[in-house]
Short mmCIF file of C-alpha atoms and ligand atoms in Angstrom, two decimals:
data_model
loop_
_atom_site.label_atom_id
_atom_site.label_comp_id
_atom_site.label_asym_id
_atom_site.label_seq_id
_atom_site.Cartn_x
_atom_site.Cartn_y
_atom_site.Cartn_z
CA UNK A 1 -42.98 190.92 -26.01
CA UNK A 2 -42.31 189.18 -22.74
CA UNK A 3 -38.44 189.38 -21.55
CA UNK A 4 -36.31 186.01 -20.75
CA UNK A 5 -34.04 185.02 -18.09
CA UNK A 6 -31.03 183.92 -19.27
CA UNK A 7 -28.84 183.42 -16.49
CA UNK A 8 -29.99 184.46 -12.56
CA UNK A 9 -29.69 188.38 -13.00
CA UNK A 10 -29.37 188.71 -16.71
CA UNK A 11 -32.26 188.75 -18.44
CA UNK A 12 -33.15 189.88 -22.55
CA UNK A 13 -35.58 192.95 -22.72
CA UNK A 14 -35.56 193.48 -25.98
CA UNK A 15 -37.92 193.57 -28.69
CA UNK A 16 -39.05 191.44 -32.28
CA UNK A 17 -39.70 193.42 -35.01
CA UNK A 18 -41.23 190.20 -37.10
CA UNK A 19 -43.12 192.65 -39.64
CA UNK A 20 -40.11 194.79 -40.45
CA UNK A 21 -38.92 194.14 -44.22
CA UNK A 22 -36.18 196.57 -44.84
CA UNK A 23 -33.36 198.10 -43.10
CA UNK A 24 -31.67 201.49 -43.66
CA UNK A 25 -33.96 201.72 -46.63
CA UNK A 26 -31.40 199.57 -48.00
CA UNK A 27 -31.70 196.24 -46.90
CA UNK A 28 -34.37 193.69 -47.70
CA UNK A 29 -35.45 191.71 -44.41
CA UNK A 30 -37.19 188.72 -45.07
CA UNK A 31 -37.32 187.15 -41.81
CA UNK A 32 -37.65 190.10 -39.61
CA UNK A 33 -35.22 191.05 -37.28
CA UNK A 34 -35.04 191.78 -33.62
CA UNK A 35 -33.11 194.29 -31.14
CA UNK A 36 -31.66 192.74 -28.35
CA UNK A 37 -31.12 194.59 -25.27
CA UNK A 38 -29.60 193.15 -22.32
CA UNK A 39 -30.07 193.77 -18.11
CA UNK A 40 -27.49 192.34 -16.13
CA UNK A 41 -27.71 193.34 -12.18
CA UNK A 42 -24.83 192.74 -10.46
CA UNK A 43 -24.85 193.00 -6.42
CA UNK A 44 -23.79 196.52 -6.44
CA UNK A 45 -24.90 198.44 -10.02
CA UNK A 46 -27.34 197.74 -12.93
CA UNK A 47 -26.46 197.71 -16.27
CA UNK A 48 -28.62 198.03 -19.61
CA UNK A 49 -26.56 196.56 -23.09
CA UNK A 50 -27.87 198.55 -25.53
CA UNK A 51 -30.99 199.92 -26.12
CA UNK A 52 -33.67 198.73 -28.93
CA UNK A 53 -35.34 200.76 -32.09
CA UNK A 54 -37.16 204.14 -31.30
CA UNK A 55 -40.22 202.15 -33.02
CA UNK A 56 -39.90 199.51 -29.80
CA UNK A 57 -39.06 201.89 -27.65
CA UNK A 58 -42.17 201.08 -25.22
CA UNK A 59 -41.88 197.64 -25.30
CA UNK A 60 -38.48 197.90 -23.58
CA UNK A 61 -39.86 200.16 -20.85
CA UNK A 62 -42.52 197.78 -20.20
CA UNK A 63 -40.27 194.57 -19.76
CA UNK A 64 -38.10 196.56 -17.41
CA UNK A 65 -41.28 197.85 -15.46
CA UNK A 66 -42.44 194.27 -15.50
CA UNK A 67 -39.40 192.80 -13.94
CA UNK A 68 -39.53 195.59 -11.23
CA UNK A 69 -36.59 197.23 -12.33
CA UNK A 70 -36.23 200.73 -10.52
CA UNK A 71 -32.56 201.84 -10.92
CA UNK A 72 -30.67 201.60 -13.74
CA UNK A 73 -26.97 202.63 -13.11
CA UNK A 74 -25.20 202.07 -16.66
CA UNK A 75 -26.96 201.95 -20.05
CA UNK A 76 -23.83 200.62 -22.20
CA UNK A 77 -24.22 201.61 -25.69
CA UNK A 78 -22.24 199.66 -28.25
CA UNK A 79 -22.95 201.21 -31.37
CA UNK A 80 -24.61 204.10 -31.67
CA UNK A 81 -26.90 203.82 -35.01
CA UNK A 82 -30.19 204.08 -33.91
CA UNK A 83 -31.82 200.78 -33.95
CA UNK A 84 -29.74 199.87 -30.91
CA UNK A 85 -29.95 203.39 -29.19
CA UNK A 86 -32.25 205.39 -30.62
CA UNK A 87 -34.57 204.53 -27.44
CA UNK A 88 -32.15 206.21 -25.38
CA UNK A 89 -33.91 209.48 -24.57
CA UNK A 90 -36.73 207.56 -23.47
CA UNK A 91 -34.68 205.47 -21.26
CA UNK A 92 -32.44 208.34 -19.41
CA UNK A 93 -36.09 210.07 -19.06
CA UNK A 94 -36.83 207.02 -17.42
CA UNK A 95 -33.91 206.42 -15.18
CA UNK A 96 -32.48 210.43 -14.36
CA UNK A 97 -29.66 208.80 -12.52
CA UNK A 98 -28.44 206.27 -15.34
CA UNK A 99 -24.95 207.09 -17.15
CA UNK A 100 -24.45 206.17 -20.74
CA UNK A 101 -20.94 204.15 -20.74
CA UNK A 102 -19.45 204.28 -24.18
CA UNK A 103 -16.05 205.54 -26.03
CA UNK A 104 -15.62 208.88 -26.94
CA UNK A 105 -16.33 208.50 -30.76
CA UNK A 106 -19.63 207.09 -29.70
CA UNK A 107 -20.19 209.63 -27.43
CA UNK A 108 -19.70 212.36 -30.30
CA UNK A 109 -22.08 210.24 -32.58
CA UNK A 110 -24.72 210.00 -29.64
CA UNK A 111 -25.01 213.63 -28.88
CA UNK A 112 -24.95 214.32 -32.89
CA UNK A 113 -27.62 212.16 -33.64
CA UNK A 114 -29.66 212.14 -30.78
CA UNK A 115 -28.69 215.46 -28.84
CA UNK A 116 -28.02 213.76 -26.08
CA UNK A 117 -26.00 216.07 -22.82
CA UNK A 118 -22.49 215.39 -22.37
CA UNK A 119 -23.00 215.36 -18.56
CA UNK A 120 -25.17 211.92 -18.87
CA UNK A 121 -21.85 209.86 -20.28
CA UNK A 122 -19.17 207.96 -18.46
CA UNK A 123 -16.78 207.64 -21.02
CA UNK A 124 -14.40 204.66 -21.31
CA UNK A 125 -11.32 203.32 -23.25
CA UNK A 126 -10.01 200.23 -25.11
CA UNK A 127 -10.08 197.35 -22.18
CA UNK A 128 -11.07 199.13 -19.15
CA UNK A 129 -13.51 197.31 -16.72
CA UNK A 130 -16.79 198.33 -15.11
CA UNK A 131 -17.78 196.97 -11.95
CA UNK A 132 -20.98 195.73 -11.37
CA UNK A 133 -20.52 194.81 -7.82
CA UNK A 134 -19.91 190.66 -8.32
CA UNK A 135 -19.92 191.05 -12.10
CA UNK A 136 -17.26 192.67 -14.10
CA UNK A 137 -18.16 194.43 -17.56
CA UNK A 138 -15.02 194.48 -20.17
CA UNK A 139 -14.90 196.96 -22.77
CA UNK A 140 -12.97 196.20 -26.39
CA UNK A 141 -13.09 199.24 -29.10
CA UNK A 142 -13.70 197.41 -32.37
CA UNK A 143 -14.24 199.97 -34.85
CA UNK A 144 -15.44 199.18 -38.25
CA UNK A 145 -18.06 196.61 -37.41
CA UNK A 146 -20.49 198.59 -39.03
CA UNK A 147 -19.71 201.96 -37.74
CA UNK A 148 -16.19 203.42 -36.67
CA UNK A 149 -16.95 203.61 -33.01
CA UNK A 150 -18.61 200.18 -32.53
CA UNK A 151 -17.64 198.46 -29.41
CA UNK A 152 -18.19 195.43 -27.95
CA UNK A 153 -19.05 194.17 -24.29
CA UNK A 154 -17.33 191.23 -22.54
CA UNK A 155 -19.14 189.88 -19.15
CA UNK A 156 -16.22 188.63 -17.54
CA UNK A 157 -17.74 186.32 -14.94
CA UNK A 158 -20.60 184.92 -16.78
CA UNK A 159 -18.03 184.27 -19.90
CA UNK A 160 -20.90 185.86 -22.08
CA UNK A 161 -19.71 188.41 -24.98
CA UNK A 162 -22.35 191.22 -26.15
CA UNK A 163 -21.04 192.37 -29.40
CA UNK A 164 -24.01 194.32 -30.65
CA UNK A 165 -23.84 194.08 -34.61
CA UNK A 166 -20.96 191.24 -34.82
CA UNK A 167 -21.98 187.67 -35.05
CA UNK A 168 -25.79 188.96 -35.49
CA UNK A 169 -28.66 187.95 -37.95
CA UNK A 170 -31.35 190.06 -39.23
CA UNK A 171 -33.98 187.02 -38.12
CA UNK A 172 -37.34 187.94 -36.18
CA UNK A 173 -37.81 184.88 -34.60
CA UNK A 174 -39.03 183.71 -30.82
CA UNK A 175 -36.33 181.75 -30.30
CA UNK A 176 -34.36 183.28 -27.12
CA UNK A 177 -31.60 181.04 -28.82
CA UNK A 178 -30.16 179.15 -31.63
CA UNK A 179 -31.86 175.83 -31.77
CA UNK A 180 -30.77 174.93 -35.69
CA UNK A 181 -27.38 175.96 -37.06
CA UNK A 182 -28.35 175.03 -39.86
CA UNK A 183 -30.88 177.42 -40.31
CA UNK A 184 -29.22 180.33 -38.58
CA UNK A 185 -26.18 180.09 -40.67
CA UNK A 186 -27.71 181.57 -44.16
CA UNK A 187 -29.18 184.43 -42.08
CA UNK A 188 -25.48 184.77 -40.69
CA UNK A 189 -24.02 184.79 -43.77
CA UNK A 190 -26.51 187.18 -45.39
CA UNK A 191 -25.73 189.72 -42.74
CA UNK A 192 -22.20 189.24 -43.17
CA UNK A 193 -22.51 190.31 -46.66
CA UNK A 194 -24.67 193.16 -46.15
CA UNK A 195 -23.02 194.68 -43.15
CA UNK A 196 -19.59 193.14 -42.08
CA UNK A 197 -17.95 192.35 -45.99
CA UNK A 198 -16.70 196.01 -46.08
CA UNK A 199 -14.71 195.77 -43.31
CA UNK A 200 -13.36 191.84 -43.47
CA UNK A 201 -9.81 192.95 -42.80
CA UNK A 202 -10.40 194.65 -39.89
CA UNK A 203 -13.07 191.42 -38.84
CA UNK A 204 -10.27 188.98 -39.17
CA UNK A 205 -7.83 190.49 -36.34
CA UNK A 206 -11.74 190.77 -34.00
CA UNK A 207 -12.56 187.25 -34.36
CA UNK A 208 -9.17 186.33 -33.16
CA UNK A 209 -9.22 188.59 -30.44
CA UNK A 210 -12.74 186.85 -29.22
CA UNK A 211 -11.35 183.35 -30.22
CA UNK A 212 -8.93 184.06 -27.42
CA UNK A 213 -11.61 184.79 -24.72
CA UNK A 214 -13.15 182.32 -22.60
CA UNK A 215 -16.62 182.48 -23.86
CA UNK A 216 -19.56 180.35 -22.77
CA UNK A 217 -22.18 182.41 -25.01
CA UNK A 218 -22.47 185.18 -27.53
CA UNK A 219 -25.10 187.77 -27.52
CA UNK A 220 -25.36 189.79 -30.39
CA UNK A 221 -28.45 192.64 -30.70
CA UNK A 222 -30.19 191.31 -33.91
CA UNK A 223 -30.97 187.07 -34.02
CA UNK A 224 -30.35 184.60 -31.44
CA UNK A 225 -28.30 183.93 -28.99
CA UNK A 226 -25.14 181.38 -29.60
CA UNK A 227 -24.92 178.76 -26.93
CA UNK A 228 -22.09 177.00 -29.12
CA UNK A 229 -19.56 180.02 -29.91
CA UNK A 230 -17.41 178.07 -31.57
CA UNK A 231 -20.02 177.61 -34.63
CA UNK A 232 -20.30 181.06 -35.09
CA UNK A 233 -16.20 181.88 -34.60
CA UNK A 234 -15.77 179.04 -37.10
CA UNK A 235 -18.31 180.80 -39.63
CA UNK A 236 -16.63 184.00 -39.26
CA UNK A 237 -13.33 182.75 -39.56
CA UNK A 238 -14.24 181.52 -42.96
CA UNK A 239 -15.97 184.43 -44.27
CA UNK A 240 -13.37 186.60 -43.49
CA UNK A 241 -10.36 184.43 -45.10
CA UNK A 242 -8.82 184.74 -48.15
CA UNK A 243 -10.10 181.77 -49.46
CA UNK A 244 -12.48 181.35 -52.35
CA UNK A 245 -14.63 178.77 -54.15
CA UNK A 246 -15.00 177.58 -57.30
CA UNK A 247 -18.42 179.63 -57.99
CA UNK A 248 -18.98 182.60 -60.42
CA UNK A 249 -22.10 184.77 -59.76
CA UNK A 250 -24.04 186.06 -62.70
CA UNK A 251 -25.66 189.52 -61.67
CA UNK A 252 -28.02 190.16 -64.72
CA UNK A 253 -30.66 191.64 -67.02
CA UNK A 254 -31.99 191.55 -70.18
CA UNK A 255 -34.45 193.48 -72.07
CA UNK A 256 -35.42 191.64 -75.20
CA UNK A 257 -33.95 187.89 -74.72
CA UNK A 258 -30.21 188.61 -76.22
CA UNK A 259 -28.39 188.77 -72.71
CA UNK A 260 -30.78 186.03 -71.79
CA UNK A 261 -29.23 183.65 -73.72
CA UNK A 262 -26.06 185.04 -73.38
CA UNK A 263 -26.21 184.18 -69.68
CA UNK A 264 -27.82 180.76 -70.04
CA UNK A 265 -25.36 179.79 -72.85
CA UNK A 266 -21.73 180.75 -70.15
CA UNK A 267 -24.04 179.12 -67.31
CA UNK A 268 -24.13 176.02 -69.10
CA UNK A 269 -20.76 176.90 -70.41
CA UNK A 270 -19.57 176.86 -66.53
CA UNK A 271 -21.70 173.93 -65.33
CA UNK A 272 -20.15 171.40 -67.96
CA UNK A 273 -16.48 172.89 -66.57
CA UNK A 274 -17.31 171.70 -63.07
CA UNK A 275 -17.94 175.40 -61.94
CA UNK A 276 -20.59 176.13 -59.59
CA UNK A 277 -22.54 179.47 -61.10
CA UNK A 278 -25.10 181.89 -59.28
CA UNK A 279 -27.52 183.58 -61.72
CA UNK A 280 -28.79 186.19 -60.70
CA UNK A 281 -31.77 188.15 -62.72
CA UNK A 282 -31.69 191.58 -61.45
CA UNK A 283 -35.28 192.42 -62.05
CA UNK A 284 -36.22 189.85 -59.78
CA UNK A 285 -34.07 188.80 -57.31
CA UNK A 286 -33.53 189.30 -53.61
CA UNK A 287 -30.65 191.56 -53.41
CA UNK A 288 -29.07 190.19 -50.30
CA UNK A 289 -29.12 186.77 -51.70
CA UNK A 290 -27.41 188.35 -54.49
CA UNK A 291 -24.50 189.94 -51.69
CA UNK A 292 -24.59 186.13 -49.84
CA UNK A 293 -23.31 185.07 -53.03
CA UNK A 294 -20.53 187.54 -53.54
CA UNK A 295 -18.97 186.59 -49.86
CA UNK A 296 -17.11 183.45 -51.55
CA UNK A 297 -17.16 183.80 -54.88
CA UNK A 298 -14.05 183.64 -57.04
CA UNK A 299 -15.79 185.64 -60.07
CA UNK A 300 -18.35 187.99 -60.90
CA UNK A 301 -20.21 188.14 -64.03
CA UNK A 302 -21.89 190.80 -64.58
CA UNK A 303 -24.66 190.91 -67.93
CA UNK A 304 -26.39 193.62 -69.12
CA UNK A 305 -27.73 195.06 -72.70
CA UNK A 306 -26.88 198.64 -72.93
CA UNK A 307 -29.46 200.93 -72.43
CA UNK A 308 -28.83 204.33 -74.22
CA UNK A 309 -25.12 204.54 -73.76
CA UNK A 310 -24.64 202.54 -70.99
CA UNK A 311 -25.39 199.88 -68.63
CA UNK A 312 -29.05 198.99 -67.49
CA UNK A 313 -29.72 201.00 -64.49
CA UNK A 314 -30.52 198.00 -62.56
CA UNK A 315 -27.51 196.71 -63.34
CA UNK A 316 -25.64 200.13 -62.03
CA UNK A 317 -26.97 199.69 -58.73
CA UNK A 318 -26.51 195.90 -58.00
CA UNK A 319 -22.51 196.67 -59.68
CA UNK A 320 -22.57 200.21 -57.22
CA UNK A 321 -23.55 197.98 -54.33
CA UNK A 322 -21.14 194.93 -54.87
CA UNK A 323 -18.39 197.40 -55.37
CA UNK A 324 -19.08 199.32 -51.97
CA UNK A 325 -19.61 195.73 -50.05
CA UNK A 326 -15.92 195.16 -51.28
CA UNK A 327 -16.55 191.24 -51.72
CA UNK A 328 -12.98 189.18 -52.37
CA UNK A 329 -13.89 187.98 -55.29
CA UNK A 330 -10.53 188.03 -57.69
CA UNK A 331 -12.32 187.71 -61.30
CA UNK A 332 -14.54 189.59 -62.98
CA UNK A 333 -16.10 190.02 -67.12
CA UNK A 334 -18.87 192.07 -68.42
CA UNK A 335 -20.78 190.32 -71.13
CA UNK A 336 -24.06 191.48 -72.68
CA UNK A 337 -25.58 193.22 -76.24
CA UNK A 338 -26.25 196.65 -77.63
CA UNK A 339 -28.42 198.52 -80.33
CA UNK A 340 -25.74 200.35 -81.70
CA UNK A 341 -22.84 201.15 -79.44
CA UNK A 342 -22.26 202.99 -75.71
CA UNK A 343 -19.57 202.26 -73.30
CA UNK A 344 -21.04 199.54 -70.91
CA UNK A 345 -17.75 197.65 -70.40
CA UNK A 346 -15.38 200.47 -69.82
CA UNK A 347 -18.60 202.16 -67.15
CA UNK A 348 -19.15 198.94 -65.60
CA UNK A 349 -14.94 198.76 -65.21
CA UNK A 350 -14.93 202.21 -63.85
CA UNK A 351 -17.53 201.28 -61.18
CA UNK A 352 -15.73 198.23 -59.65
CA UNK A 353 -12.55 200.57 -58.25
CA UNK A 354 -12.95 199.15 -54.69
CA UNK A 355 -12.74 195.85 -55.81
CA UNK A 356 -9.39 194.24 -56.92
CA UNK A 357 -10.64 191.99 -59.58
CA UNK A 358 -8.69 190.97 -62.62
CA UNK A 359 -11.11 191.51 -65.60
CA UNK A 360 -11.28 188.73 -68.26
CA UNK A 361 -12.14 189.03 -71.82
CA UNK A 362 -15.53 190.89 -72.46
CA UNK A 363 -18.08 189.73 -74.69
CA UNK A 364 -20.15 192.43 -75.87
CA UNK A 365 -22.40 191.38 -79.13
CA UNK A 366 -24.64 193.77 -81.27
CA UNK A 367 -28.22 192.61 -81.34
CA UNK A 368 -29.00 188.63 -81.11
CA UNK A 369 -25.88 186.82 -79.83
CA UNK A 370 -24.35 184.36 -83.24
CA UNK A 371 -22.33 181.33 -83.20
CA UNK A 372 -19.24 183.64 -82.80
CA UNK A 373 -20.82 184.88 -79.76
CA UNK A 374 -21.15 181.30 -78.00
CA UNK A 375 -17.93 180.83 -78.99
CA UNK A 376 -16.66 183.59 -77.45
CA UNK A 377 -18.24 182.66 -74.34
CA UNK A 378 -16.73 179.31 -74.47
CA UNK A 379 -13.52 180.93 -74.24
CA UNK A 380 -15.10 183.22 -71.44
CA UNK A 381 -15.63 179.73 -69.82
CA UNK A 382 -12.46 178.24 -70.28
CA UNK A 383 -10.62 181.75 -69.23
CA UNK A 384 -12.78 181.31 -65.71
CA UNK A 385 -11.75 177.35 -65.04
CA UNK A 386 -8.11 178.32 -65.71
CA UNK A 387 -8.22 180.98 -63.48
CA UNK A 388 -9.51 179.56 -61.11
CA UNK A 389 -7.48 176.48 -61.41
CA UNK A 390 -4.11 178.52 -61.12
CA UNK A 391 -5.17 179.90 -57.86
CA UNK A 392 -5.77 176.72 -56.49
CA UNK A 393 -9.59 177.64 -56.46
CA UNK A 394 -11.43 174.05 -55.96
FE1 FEO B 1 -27.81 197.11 -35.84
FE2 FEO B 1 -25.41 199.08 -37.24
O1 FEO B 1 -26.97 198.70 -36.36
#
């Protein structure tokens, strides 16, 4: 991978992982993803923004050799999970005289996961400044997006903010930067839900804070870079709000047809209402489509025959996951059949205690779902629209 000048003395060095296809060994990656790392040489020091994934570790080395670069002063390290500095060994190997500039919590974190030496850090607090010699680095503690000592990097003169995981995409493309908005903003979104969701609250009062910076770029370490900050701010700034739409998602499975037409009978139920519905079979589907889906919606569905005693196991870890991503989605029901009993509803219930949902009327149905069962998801239907229409949902 060659690196890119962006502006005269900053240049990317990072790496595209366009095979990769899951991440944490949790999340799907259809597209890829890349880790950006960042030189910026001032007239007086060097400095490295993060550092890429061990697996890439050589390819970072050999854009720095490439550009002649014999002196690194600063490696800052933003977050310290290991796809952004797990090439750090290599790279103080590299450079004996460089000094990793982070907070203290990431410091901890570093030397746990990576057993770094405490005597290679320069340690730094909420808003202090680096000097670069005719460049200024600008630290900002933002804990919570992802990990609790995240950081982010603010390149005062150049008006260019390096927020490592904020504002990213998991997208392996060649692009330097975003050239379609329209395509970036589902990858956006998607890695909102799967990595940013859980922490919204703490998001909102961050996207302010960069709102109020002048800002000519932003430069996240996974996907492009934003030329147009604004789009990206405004995108955020929705996500994060309180607001929701008039969409239910359906998260479901079904083992012999009954739940099947369960589903397809409240879809149809919801479509003739004017709601927008998200069915989503379980078996099948991409899960991070499934958690794009939960970033706006006002309900969640979620269908499942029982299986034993309970809910389908599919169904436990697609509910387990929703409930940890801590979507604000206000509604919720559990509909679905059984053989000859279990407790799906009150398990499924049990498993949605981070989320503060109002639950609506089950329907559960033994075997093949009757008349009385389509009627009772008619009423499921009509319970959802006047929900939604009493909280001004549109
Ligand atoms: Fe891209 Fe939380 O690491």
């Amino acid at each position: 991978m060659v690196s890119r000048e962006i502006i005269q003395g900053i240049h990317w060095v990072g790496a595209i992982d366009f095979d990769r296809r899951i991440f944490d060994e949790l999340i799907p990656l259809p597209d890829g993803t890349s880790y950006n790392s960042y030189l910026i040489q001032g007239s007086e020091k060097t400095a490295l923004i993060d550092t890429v994934d061990p697996t890439k570790e050589y390819e970072l080395i050999s854009n720095l050799v490439k550009l002649n670069v014999d002196r690194i002063d600063y490696v800052v390290v933003n977050h310290a999970e290991q796809d952004h500095s797990g090439s750090l060994p290599m790279i103080l190997e590299f450079f004996p005289d460089a000094l990793v500039v982070t907070n203290e919590k990431c410091k901890d974190l570093l030397i746990a996961h990576l057993h770094l030496t405490a005597n290679r850090f320069r340690v730094i607090r909420d808003k202090e400044t680096l000097s670069l010699g005719d460049r200024t680095l600008e630290f900002f503690l933002t804990p919570w997006t992802h990990w609790p000592e995240t950081q982010i990097t603010y390149l005062r003169e150049d008006r260019i903010l390096f927020p490592c995981d904020l504002f990213g995409s998991h997208t392996g493309k060649s692009d330097l930067y975003v050239t379609d908005e329209a395509e970036i903003y589902p990858s956006a979104k998607r890695y909102y839900a799967e990595i940013m969701m859980p922490f919204r609250n703490s998001i909102k009062g961050y996207v302010e804070m960069v709102k109020a910076l002048p800002l000519a770029m932003i430069a996240p370490s996974h996907g492009p870079i934003y030329r147009r900050p604004q789009f990206i701010l405004d995108a955020y700034a929705d996500w994060v709000s309180d607001a929701v739409k008039n969409e239910v998602v359906i998260a479901y499975v079904s083992m012999h047809g009954s739940t099947q037409k369960m589903v397809e009978h409240l879809t149809d139920a919801l479509i003739a209402r004017g709601v927008t519905v998200k069915p989503f079979n379980l078996t099948r589907t991409d899960i991070g489509e499934l958690a794009k889906s939960l970033v706006d919606s006002a309900t969640v569905v979620i269908a499942t025959p029982t299986v034993l005693f309970g809910p389908h196991p599919q169904v436990v870890y697609a509910t387990y996951l929703a409930n940890l991503l801590k979507p604000k989605v206000r509604f919720a029901s559990v509909i679905g059949s059984f053989g000859w009993g279990g407790k799906t509803v009150e398990t499924i219930v049990k498993m949605l205690d981070h989320v503060k949902v109002e639950i609506l009327e089950p329907v559960m149905v033994k075997g093949l779902p009757d008349e009385a069962t389509f009627q009772a998801l008619n009423r499921l239907a009509d319970d959802i629209l006047k929900k939604h229409r009493e909280s001004n949902i549109v």
